[in-house]
Amino acid sequence: MNDENVRQFLETEIADLPVGSAEDPLNFVDEVVVILNRWITTFDEEIGLDKPAYSCFVNCDRVRQIAETHKGFSHKEYFRDDTPQDFLGKVYLCSPTLQSVFARPVVASSIDDLTREIAALDLSTQAFIVFNAASRQAFWRSASGADLVPIQLDGGVDQLNSADFDEELKRFYIEYTATPQGWVKPWKNAKKLLTKDNLEHEIRDYLSIFLKLKHKKWVLVTRESYEPTGRADLKIYFILERVSFFLELKVFRVSDSDTVKLGKQGVAQAHAYRIANDESGVAYACCYDARATNSEIEELKDFAASMEVRYRRYFVYRSTGDFQRSFIP
Amino acid sequence: MSEIDLTQIRARVWVLLAVEACDRAGLSPIGKTRFHRMIFLSNCLAELYEATPPAKRVLKYKRGPFYPDVQWQLDRLSAMGLVRVEHINIAEDVHGPWMEADYSITETGIHTTQTIRRAPVGKSTGLYIDELVFAFGRLATRRLDQIALSELNYAAPGIAEGALITFEDRESNLALRKTSDFERLAPGALTRRFREQLQIYLRYIEKENAA
């Protein structure tokens, strides 16, 4: 391959790189979505009411041992390469790479039936994906998450330019973190202003998958990206524009002794990741604000502006009513 | 009292970590031929992670990359109860007599690797082996046994059967030269991104193999 061919090869391959390190369960979600999209494209037909419509995929650390401890699972050879017609009506135990997959039939008429099946297999603590072929819908749940989150199938088509990234961050905020019902379910107890303990990590994971699955062809999303100056929560590389964005995510809580200091730390971290890489890159400090009042922190805003870091504050409302009222002047 | 042979220990650790990573990556049990080829790939790219591979030289053998030393380690580890051997088959093919077998980690092997990974050398080697094995596991199943044969050092013109392929010099390692090309052509995405370079290199040779 000459340089031009290699460059073209890289543009395609970079978009397919995994989000995280070797065993990161988010990679598993991405792998399964590839399989689901391939199946949907190959068998683009209506599912009759008499046919199975559901299937689910469970990420297993040592899949062979787990499959051996349950009855009725058979090895699906070449699962990674093939697109079998008899794909539905099964529960799949998968290695994170989908190189080794075991399946057994399952009778399910709802997604709840599938989650019950996973619980019966004692695998509820694993990341999994449920798929309804009739409605072309899929949901995933992380190993630590409590709720199913929708997956955009057939995604990756929407081009994302760096100029539109702010809009996309805002969309994520509204769908995932703005209210107690957002997909991240940010609150442990909204009345007492208690957020989930690992909210930063959950936001990071959901944002990774949100961007990756929606704009797969256009961006390389790297979670916990190691930079010479520290570990960026997220690195977004816009493939065609060849520009990198570095994101540091923070949660402001009422329990923080010094919110300004925490915010400045986030701004400084984002700045440090950028300068260690590409000076033309862009640094974001995204702060999810779970304090009692929705008020701007001018000192932080000025500090970020002085560092040329894009500081964004997203207020986490305690109820959908509060969120709706925020639009009334 | 016999002296401790550090080279032997490093090689044994490398092989054991690789067998264990195969279990997590869904590549287990792994056939002997596939394992040797995967180890060959791990040797080609080890310097990306500044890891010291078990062997920096391999003979271009009629059956593909094969390491007598690695085989000795596998046999030794199975005798120690850390690696399980199954489906042993001795047969003759076009190249002559040959023994095939499948290898997987045992419970004791898992505990041993957990201990090894807590030591500094085990941790850094383990990180590299994990990335390599999982990237290998994300290639098309039908190509897993073949891609090492398209590896740039192995398939280089002028390297005849019986020739020695060495990875002692970074400059002459065609795999590392290719990853440098990747870095040069996509600096924003790949500069100092060794995990990504490794993954893309394996996909590159997979594509070459398919061509």
Coordinates of C-alpha atoms in Angstrom, one line a residue:
Chain A
M1 CA 0.0 0.0 0.0
N2 CA 1.3 3.5 -0.8
D3 CA 0.8 6.4 1.6
E4 CA -2.5 7.4 0.1
N5 CA -3.9 3.9 0.4
V6 CA -2.6 3.6 3.9
R7 CA -4.2 7.0 4.7
Q8 CA -7.6 5.8 3.4
F9 CA -7.2 2.5 5.3
L10 CA -6.5 4.4 8.5
E11 CA -9.6 6.6 8.1
T12 CA -11.8 3.6 8.0
E13 CA -9.9 1.6 10.7
I14 CA -9.6 4.4 13.2
A15 CA -13.4 4.7 13.3
D16 CA -13.6 1.0 14.3
L17 CA -11.1 1.2 17.1
P18 CA -12.4 0.1 20.5
V19 CA -13.4 2.8 23.0
G20 CA -11.3 1.4 25.9
S21 CA -8.5 -0.9 26.9
A22 CA -8.5 -4.7 26.2
E23 CA -11.3 -5.8 28.5
D24 CA -13.4 -2.7 28.7
P25 CA -17.0 -3.8 28.7
L26 CA -17.8 -0.7 26.5
N27 CA -15.9 -2.5 23.7
F28 CA -18.3 -5.4 24.0
V29 CA -21.3 -3.1 23.5
D30 CA -19.8 -1.8 20.4
E31 CA -18.9 -5.3 19.1
V32 CA -22.5 -6.5 19.6
V33 CA -23.9 -3.4 17.9
V34 CA -21.8 -4.2 14.8
I35 CA -23.3 -7.7 14.8
L36 CA -26.9 -6.4 15.3
N37 CA -26.5 -3.9 12.5
R38 CA -25.2 -6.5 10.1
W39 CA -28.1 -8.8 10.9
I40 CA -30.6 -6.0 10.4
T41 CA -29.1 -5.1 7.1
T42 CA -29.0 -8.8 5.9
F43 CA -32.5 -9.8 7.1
D44 CA -34.5 -6.6 6.6
E45 CA -37.9 -8.2 6.9
E46 CA -40.9 -8.1 9.2
I47 CA -41.0 -10.5 12.1
G48 CA -44.2 -12.5 12.3
L49 CA -46.0 -12.7 15.6
D50 CA -45.5 -16.5 15.7
K51 CA -41.7 -16.1 15.4
P52 CA -39.2 -15.3 18.1
A53 CA -38.3 -11.6 18.1
Y54 CA -35.9 -11.2 21.0
S55 CA -32.3 -12.1 21.8
C56 CA -29.8 -11.0 24.4
F57 CA -26.0 -10.9 24.7
V58 CA -24.1 -11.2 28.0
N59 CA -20.5 -10.2 28.4
C60 CA -18.7 -13.0 30.2
D61 CA -15.1 -12.8 31.5
R62 CA -14.4 -16.5 31.1
V63 CA -17.2 -17.6 28.9
R64 CA -16.4 -21.2 28.5
Q65 CA -16.5 -21.9 32.2
I66 CA -19.8 -20.0 32.6
A67 CA -21.4 -21.8 29.7
E68 CA -20.3 -25.2 31.1
T69 CA -22.0 -24.4 34.4
H70 CA -25.4 -24.0 32.7
K71 CA -27.4 -26.5 30.8
G72 CA -28.3 -26.3 27.2
F73 CA -25.7 -23.9 25.8
S74 CA -23.9 -24.8 22.6
H75 CA -20.9 -23.3 21.0
K76 CA -21.6 -21.0 18.0
E77 CA -18.6 -21.4 15.8
Y78 CA -17.7 -18.4 13.6
F79 CA -20.3 -16.2 15.3
R80 CA -18.0 -13.2 14.9
D81 CA -17.8 -13.7 11.1
D82 CA -21.3 -15.0 10.2
T83 CA -24.8 -13.6 10.1
P84 CA -27.0 -16.6 11.0
Q85 CA -30.7 -16.5 10.1
D86 CA -31.7 -18.4 13.3
F87 CA -30.3 -15.6 15.4
L88 CA -33.4 -14.7 17.4
G89 CA -35.0 -16.4 20.4
K90 CA -31.6 -17.0 22.0
V91 CA -29.6 -16.0 25.0
Y92 CA -25.9 -15.6 24.0
L93 CA -23.1 -15.9 26.5
C94 CA -20.2 -14.1 24.9
S95 CA -16.5 -13.5 25.4
P96 CA -15.7 -9.7 25.3
T97 CA -14.3 -10.2 21.8
L98 CA -17.2 -12.3 20.5
Q99 CA -14.6 -14.8 19.5
S100 CA -16.3 -17.4 21.7
V101 CA -20.1 -17.4 21.9
F102 CA -22.5 -20.0 23.4
A103 CA -26.2 -19.9 22.9
R104 CA -29.4 -21.5 24.1
P105 CA -33.0 -21.0 23.2
V106 CA -35.1 -18.6 25.3
V107 CA -38.8 -18.0 25.2
A108 CA -39.3 -14.3 25.6
S109 CA -42.1 -12.0 24.7
S110 CA -40.7 -8.9 26.3
I111 CA -37.4 -7.3 27.4
D112 CA -38.4 -8.0 31.0
D113 CA -38.4 -11.7 30.2
L114 CA -34.8 -11.4 29.0
T115 CA -33.6 -9.6 32.0
R116 CA -35.3 -12.2 34.2
E117 CA -33.5 -14.9 32.2
I118 CA -30.1 -13.2 32.8
A119 CA -30.9 -12.9 36.5
A120 CA -31.8 -16.6 36.6
L121 CA -28.4 -17.3 35.1
D122 CA -26.9 -15.2 37.9
L123 CA -25.3 -12.9 35.4
S124 CA -27.0 -9.6 36.3
T125 CA -23.7 -8.1 37.3
Q126 CA -22.4 -8.4 33.7
A127 CA -22.8 -5.9 30.9
F128 CA -25.5 -7.1 28.5
I129 CA -27.6 -6.0 25.5
V130 CA -31.1 -6.9 24.8
F131 CA -32.5 -6.8 21.2
N132 CA -36.1 -6.7 19.9
A133 CA -35.9 -7.4 16.2
A134 CA -39.6 -6.6 15.6
S135 CA -39.2 -3.0 16.7
R136 CA -35.5 -2.8 15.8
Q137 CA -34.7 -1.6 19.3
A138 CA -31.8 -2.5 21.5
F139 CA -30.8 -1.6 25.0
W140 CA -27.7 -2.1 27.0
R141 CA -26.8 -2.1 30.7
S142 CA -23.3 -1.7 32.1
A143 CA -22.0 -4.0 34.8
S144 CA -22.6 -1.4 37.4
G145 CA -25.7 0.3 36.0
A146 CA -29.2 -0.3 37.2
D147 CA -31.2 0.6 34.2
L148 CA -31.4 -0.3 30.5
V149 CA -30.3 2.5 28.2
P150 CA -31.3 2.6 24.5
I151 CA -28.8 2.0 21.8
Q152 CA -29.0 3.7 18.5
L153 CA -28.9 1.0 15.9
D154 CA -27.8 1.7 12.4
G155 CA -26.0 4.7 13.9
G156 CA -22.7 6.1 12.7
V157 CA -24.4 7.5 9.7
D158 CA -24.9 11.0 11.1
Q159 CA -21.8 13.0 10.4
L160 CA -20.5 14.9 13.4
N161 CA -18.3 17.9 12.8
S162 CA -16.3 19.6 15.5
A163 CA -18.4 22.7 15.0
D164 CA -21.5 20.8 16.1
F165 CA -19.9 19.1 19.1
D166 CA -21.4 21.6 21.6
E167 CA -24.9 20.8 20.3
E168 CA -24.2 17.1 20.8
L169 CA -23.0 17.6 24.3
K170 CA -26.2 19.5 25.1
R171 CA -28.3 16.7 23.5
F172 CA -26.5 14.2 25.7
Y173 CA -27.1 16.4 28.8
I174 CA -30.9 16.6 28.1
E175 CA -31.3 12.9 27.4
Y176 CA -29.0 11.6 30.1
T177 CA -28.4 13.9 33.0
A178 CA -30.8 16.9 33.1
T179 CA -33.5 15.3 35.2
P180 CA -33.8 12.4 37.6
Q181 CA -35.4 10.4 34.8
G182 CA -32.4 11.0 32.4
W183 CA -30.8 7.7 31.3
V184 CA -27.9 8.2 33.7
K185 CA -30.4 8.5 36.6
P186 CA -28.0 11.0 38.3
W187 CA -29.6 11.1 41.8
K188 CA -29.4 8.7 44.7
N189 CA -31.8 11.0 46.5
A190 CA -32.8 14.2 44.6
K191 CA -34.6 15.8 47.6
K192 CA -31.4 15.5 49.7
L193 CA -29.2 16.5 46.8
L194 CA -27.4 13.2 46.9
T195 CA -25.9 12.1 43.6
K196 CA -24.7 8.7 42.7
D197 CA -21.3 8.0 44.1
N198 CA -19.6 7.3 40.8
L199 CA -21.6 9.7 38.7
E200 CA -18.5 11.1 36.9
H201 CA -17.6 7.6 35.7
E202 CA -21.2 6.8 34.6
I203 CA -21.4 10.0 32.7
R204 CA -18.1 9.3 31.0
D205 CA -19.2 5.8 30.0
Y206 CA -22.6 6.8 28.7
L207 CA -21.2 9.7 26.8
S208 CA -18.5 7.5 25.2
I209 CA -21.2 5.0 23.9
F210 CA -23.6 7.8 23.0
L211 CA -21.0 9.4 20.7
K212 CA -19.4 6.2 19.4
L213 CA -22.6 4.5 18.3
K214 CA -24.2 7.7 16.9
H215 CA -21.3 8.9 14.9
K216 CA -19.1 5.9 14.5
K217 CA -17.8 6.6 11.1
W218 CA -16.8 10.2 11.9
V219 CA -15.1 10.1 15.3
L220 CA -12.6 8.1 17.3
V221 CA -13.8 8.0 20.9
T222 CA -11.2 7.0 23.5
R223 CA -12.2 6.6 27.1
E224 CA -9.6 7.2 29.8
S225 CA -7.1 8.4 27.2
Y226 CA -3.5 8.3 28.5
E227 CA -1.7 11.5 27.8
P228 CA 1.8 12.4 28.9
T229 CA 0.3 14.9 31.3
G230 CA -2.4 12.6 32.8
R231 CA -5.5 10.6 31.9
A232 CA -8.2 12.5 30.0
D233 CA -11.7 11.3 30.7
L234 CA -12.5 11.3 27.0
K235 CA -10.6 12.1 23.8
I236 CA -12.7 12.7 20.7
Y237 CA -10.8 12.7 17.4
F238 CA -12.7 14.1 14.3
I239 CA -11.4 11.8 11.6
L240 CA -11.9 14.0 8.5
E241 CA -11.0 17.3 10.2
R242 CA -8.0 15.6 12.0
V243 CA -8.6 17.5 15.2
S244 CA -8.7 16.3 18.7
F245 CA -11.0 17.4 21.6
F246 CA -10.0 16.5 25.2
L247 CA -12.7 16.3 27.8
E248 CA -12.5 16.5 31.5
L249 CA -15.7 15.7 33.4
K250 CA -16.6 16.9 36.9
V251 CA -19.6 16.8 39.1
F252 CA -20.4 19.7 41.4
R253 CA -22.0 18.5 44.6
V254 CA -23.4 20.3 47.7
S255 CA -20.9 18.3 49.7
D256 CA -17.9 19.8 47.9
S257 CA -15.9 22.1 50.2
D258 CA -14.7 24.2 47.3
T259 CA -16.6 24.0 44.0
V260 CA -14.5 26.8 42.4
K261 CA -11.3 24.9 43.2
L262 CA -12.7 21.6 41.8
G263 CA -13.9 23.4 38.7
K264 CA -10.5 25.1 38.2
Q265 CA -8.8 21.7 38.6
G266 CA -11.0 20.4 35.8
V267 CA -10.1 23.3 33.5
A268 CA -6.4 22.9 34.3
Q269 CA -6.5 19.2 33.6
A270 CA -8.3 19.7 30.2
H271 CA -5.7 22.3 29.3
A272 CA -2.8 20.0 30.3
Y273 CA -4.1 17.2 28.1
R274 CA -4.3 19.5 25.1
I275 CA -0.9 21.1 25.4
A276 CA 0.8 17.7 25.8
N277 CA -0.7 16.7 22.4
D278 CA -1.8 19.0 19.7
E279 CA -1.8 22.7 20.4
S280 CA -4.5 23.1 17.9
G281 CA -6.7 20.7 19.8
V282 CA -9.6 21.8 21.9
A283 CA -10.0 21.4 25.6
Y284 CA -13.4 21.0 27.3
A285 CA -14.2 21.1 31.0
C286 CA -17.7 19.7 31.3
C287 CA -19.2 20.3 34.8
Y288 CA -22.4 18.6 35.8
D289 CA -23.8 20.9 38.5
A290 CA -25.8 19.1 41.2
R291 CA -25.8 21.9 43.7
A292 CA -28.9 23.4 45.1
T293 CA -29.1 26.4 42.9
N294 CA -28.5 26.9 39.2
S295 CA -26.1 29.8 39.3
E296 CA -23.1 30.5 37.2
I297 CA -19.6 30.7 38.8
E298 CA -18.1 33.7 37.2
E299 CA -14.6 33.2 38.6
L300 CA -14.5 29.7 37.0
K301 CA -15.8 31.1 33.7
D302 CA -13.1 33.7 33.6
F303 CA -10.4 31.3 34.6
A304 CA -11.4 28.9 31.8
A305 CA -11.6 31.8 29.3
S306 CA -8.0 32.8 30.3
M307 CA -6.8 29.2 29.6
E308 CA -8.8 29.0 26.4
V309 CA -10.7 26.0 27.8
R310 CA -14.3 25.6 26.9
Y311 CA -16.0 25.4 30.2
R312 CA -19.6 24.1 30.1
R313 CA -21.8 23.8 33.1
Y314 CA -24.9 21.6 32.9
F315 CA -27.3 21.9 35.8
V316 CA -28.8 18.6 37.1
Y317 CA -32.4 19.3 38.1
R318 CA -34.1 17.6 41.0
S319 CA -37.3 17.0 39.1
T320 CA -38.7 17.2 35.6
G321 CA -40.9 20.0 36.9
D322 CA -37.9 22.1 37.9
F323 CA -36.4 21.4 34.4
Q324 CA -39.5 22.6 32.7
R325 CA -39.8 25.7 34.8
S326 CA -36.3 26.7 33.9
F327 CA -37.6 27.7 30.5
I328 CA -40.0 30.2 32.0
P329 CA -38.4 33.7 32.2
Chain B
M1 CA 22.5 -24.7 44.1
S2 CA 21.4 -23.9 40.6
E3 CA 21.3 -20.3 39.4
I4 CA 18.0 -18.7 38.5
D5 CA 17.8 -18.2 34.7
L6 CA 15.9 -14.9 34.3
T7 CA 15.5 -15.3 30.5
Q8 CA 13.7 -18.6 31.1
I9 CA 11.5 -17.1 33.8
R10 CA 10.6 -14.2 31.6
A11 CA 9.7 -16.5 28.7
R12 CA 7.6 -18.7 31.0
V13 CA 5.8 -15.7 32.4
W14 CA 5.1 -14.5 28.9
V15 CA 3.7 -17.8 27.7
L16 CA 1.6 -18.3 30.9
L17 CA 0.1 -14.8 30.7
A18 CA -0.7 -15.3 27.0
V19 CA -2.5 -18.6 27.7
E20 CA -4.5 -17.0 30.5
A21 CA -5.4 -13.9 28.4
C22 CA -6.7 -16.3 25.7
D23 CA -9.1 -17.6 28.2
R24 CA -10.6 -14.2 28.9
A25 CA -10.5 -13.2 25.2
G26 CA -12.5 -16.3 24.1
L27 CA -9.6 -17.9 22.3
S28 CA -9.3 -20.8 24.7
P29 CA -8.5 -23.6 24.2
I30 CA -6.0 -22.5 21.7
G31 CA -4.4 -24.8 19.2
K32 CA -0.6 -25.2 19.1
T33 CA -0.2 -23.7 15.6
R34 CA -2.4 -20.7 16.4
F35 CA -0.6 -20.1 19.7
H36 CA 2.8 -20.1 18.2
R37 CA 1.6 -17.7 15.5
M38 CA 0.1 -15.4 18.1
I39 CA 3.3 -15.4 20.1
F40 CA 5.2 -14.5 16.9
L41 CA 2.9 -11.4 16.5
S42 CA 3.5 -10.6 20.2
N43 CA 7.3 -10.7 19.4
C44 CA 6.9 -8.4 16.4
L45 CA 5.2 -5.6 18.3
A46 CA 6.6 -6.0 21.8
E47 CA 8.9 -3.0 21.5
L48 CA 5.9 -0.7 21.1
Y49 CA 5.3 -1.4 24.8
E50 CA 9.0 -1.7 25.7
A51 CA 8.3 -5.3 26.6
T52 CA 11.0 -8.0 26.4
P53 CA 9.6 -10.9 24.3
P54 CA 10.6 -14.5 25.0
A55 CA 12.5 -14.8 21.7
K56 CA 13.8 -12.2 19.5
R57 CA 14.6 -14.6 16.7
V58 CA 12.4 -17.0 14.8
L59 CA 13.1 -19.4 12.0
K60 CA 10.9 -19.1 8.9
Y61 CA 9.7 -22.6 9.2
K62 CA 7.7 -24.7 6.7
R63 CA 4.7 -24.8 9.0
G64 CA 4.8 -21.1 9.8
P65 CA 6.3 -19.3 12.9
F66 CA 7.3 -21.9 15.5
Y67 CA 9.4 -21.5 18.6
P68 CA 10.9 -24.7 20.1
D69 CA 11.6 -22.7 23.4
V70 CA 8.0 -21.6 23.7
Q71 CA 6.9 -25.2 23.1
W72 CA 9.2 -26.3 25.9
Q73 CA 7.7 -23.6 28.2
L74 CA 4.2 -24.8 27.3
D75 CA 5.1 -28.4 28.1
R76 CA 6.8 -27.4 31.3
L77 CA 3.8 -25.3 32.4
S78 CA 1.4 -28.2 31.7
A79 CA 3.7 -30.5 33.7
M80 CA 3.4 -27.9 36.5
G81 CA -0.4 -28.0 36.3
L82 CA -0.7 -24.4 35.2
V83 CA -1.7 -25.2 31.7
R84 CA -4.1 -27.9 30.5
V85 CA -3.3 -29.9 27.3
E86 CA -6.2 -31.6 25.4
H87 CA -6.9 -33.2 22.1
I88 CA -3.3 -34.3 21.4
N89 CA -3.1 -35.6 17.9
I90 CA 0.0 -37.0 16.3
A91 CA -0.3 -37.3 12.6
E92 CA 1.7 -37.0 9.4
D93 CA 0.9 -34.4 6.8
V94 CA 2.6 -33.1 3.7
H95 CA 5.4 -31.6 5.8
G96 CA 6.0 -34.8 7.8
P97 CA 5.0 -36.0 11.3
W98 CA 3.5 -33.3 13.6
M99 CA 1.8 -33.1 17.0
E100 CA -1.2 -30.8 17.4
A101 CA -2.8 -30.1 20.8
D102 CA -5.1 -27.5 22.4
Y103 CA -4.0 -25.5 25.5
S104 CA -5.9 -23.7 28.2
I105 CA -5.3 -22.2 31.6
T106 CA -6.1 -24.2 34.7
E107 CA -7.6 -22.8 38.0
T108 CA -4.1 -23.0 39.5
G109 CA -2.8 -21.2 36.4
I110 CA -5.3 -18.4 36.9
H111 CA -4.3 -17.9 40.5
T112 CA -0.6 -17.9 39.5
T113 CA -1.1 -15.2 36.8
Q114 CA -3.0 -13.1 39.3
T115 CA 0.1 -13.2 41.6
I116 CA 2.4 -12.5 38.7
R117 CA 0.3 -9.5 37.6
R118 CA 0.8 -7.9 41.0
A119 CA 4.6 -7.8 40.4
P120 CA 5.9 -4.9 38.4
V121 CA 7.3 -7.0 35.5
G122 CA 4.1 -9.1 35.4
K123 CA 1.9 -6.0 35.4
S124 CA 3.7 -4.3 32.5
T125 CA 4.1 -7.5 30.5
G126 CA 0.5 -8.4 31.3
L127 CA -0.8 -5.1 30.0
Y128 CA 0.9 -5.6 26.7
I129 CA -0.1 -9.3 26.4
D130 CA -3.8 -8.4 27.2
E131 CA -3.9 -5.8 24.5
L132 CA -2.2 -8.0 21.9
V133 CA -4.4 -11.1 22.7
F134 CA -7.7 -9.1 22.7
A135 CA -6.8 -7.3 19.5
F136 CA -6.0 -10.7 18.0
G137 CA -9.3 -12.0 19.3
R138 CA -11.1 -9.2 17.5
L139 CA -10.0 -10.4 14.1
A140 CA -12.1 -12.6 11.9
T141 CA -12.2 -16.1 13.2
R142 CA -11.5 -17.7 9.8
R143 CA -8.3 -15.7 9.4
L144 CA -6.8 -16.2 12.9
D145 CA -4.5 -19.0 11.8
Q146 CA -3.4 -17.3 8.7
I147 CA -2.6 -13.7 9.4
A148 CA 0.8 -14.3 10.9
L149 CA 1.9 -15.6 7.5
S150 CA 1.1 -12.1 6.1
E151 CA 3.0 -10.4 8.9
L152 CA 5.4 -7.9 7.2
N153 CA 8.6 -9.4 8.7
Y154 CA 7.5 -12.9 7.9
A155 CA 6.2 -12.3 4.4
A156 CA 9.0 -9.9 3.4
P157 CA 10.5 -10.6 0.0
G158 CA 13.8 -12.3 0.1
I159 CA 13.1 -14.1 3.4
A160 CA 13.3 -17.7 2.3
E161 CA 12.2 -20.8 4.3
G162 CA 14.9 -21.6 6.8
A163 CA 15.9 -17.9 7.1
L164 CA 16.2 -16.4 10.6
I165 CA 13.9 -13.4 11.3
T166 CA 15.2 -11.2 14.1
F167 CA 13.7 -8.4 16.1
E168 CA 16.8 -7.3 17.8
D169 CA 17.0 -4.0 15.9
R170 CA 14.1 -1.7 15.9
E171 CA 15.0 -0.1 12.6
S172 CA 14.9 -3.5 10.7
N173 CA 11.6 -4.5 12.3
L174 CA 9.1 -3.9 9.5
A175 CA 6.1 -4.1 11.9
L176 CA 7.5 -1.1 13.9
R177 CA 8.3 0.7 10.7
K178 CA 4.7 0.3 9.6
T179 CA 3.4 1.6 12.9
S180 CA 5.6 4.6 12.5
D181 CA 4.0 5.2 9.1
F182 CA 0.6 5.0 10.7
E183 CA 1.7 7.6 13.3
R184 CA 3.1 9.8 10.5
L185 CA 0.0 9.6 8.4
A186 CA -2.5 10.1 11.3
P187 CA -0.6 12.0 14.0
G188 CA -3.6 13.4 15.8
A189 CA -5.1 10.0 16.3
L190 CA -2.1 7.8 16.6
T191 CA 0.9 9.7 18.1
R192 CA 2.0 7.7 21.2
R193 CA -1.2 5.6 20.9
F194 CA 0.5 2.2 21.2
R195 CA -2.7 0.3 21.8
E196 CA -4.3 1.7 18.7
Q197 CA -1.2 1.2 16.6
L198 CA -1.1 -2.4 17.7
Q199 CA -4.7 -2.9 16.8
I200 CA -4.4 -1.2 13.4
Y201 CA -1.3 -3.2 12.6
L202 CA -3.1 -6.5 13.1
R203 CA -6.0 -5.3 11.0
Y204 CA -3.5 -4.1 8.4
I205 CA -2.0 -7.6 8.0
E206 CA -5.4 -9.1 8.2
K207 CA -6.4 -7.0 5.2
E208 CA -3.1 -8.0 3.4
N209 CA -3.9 -11.6 4.1
A210 CA -7.4 -11.2 2.7
A211 CA -6.1 -9.5 -0.5

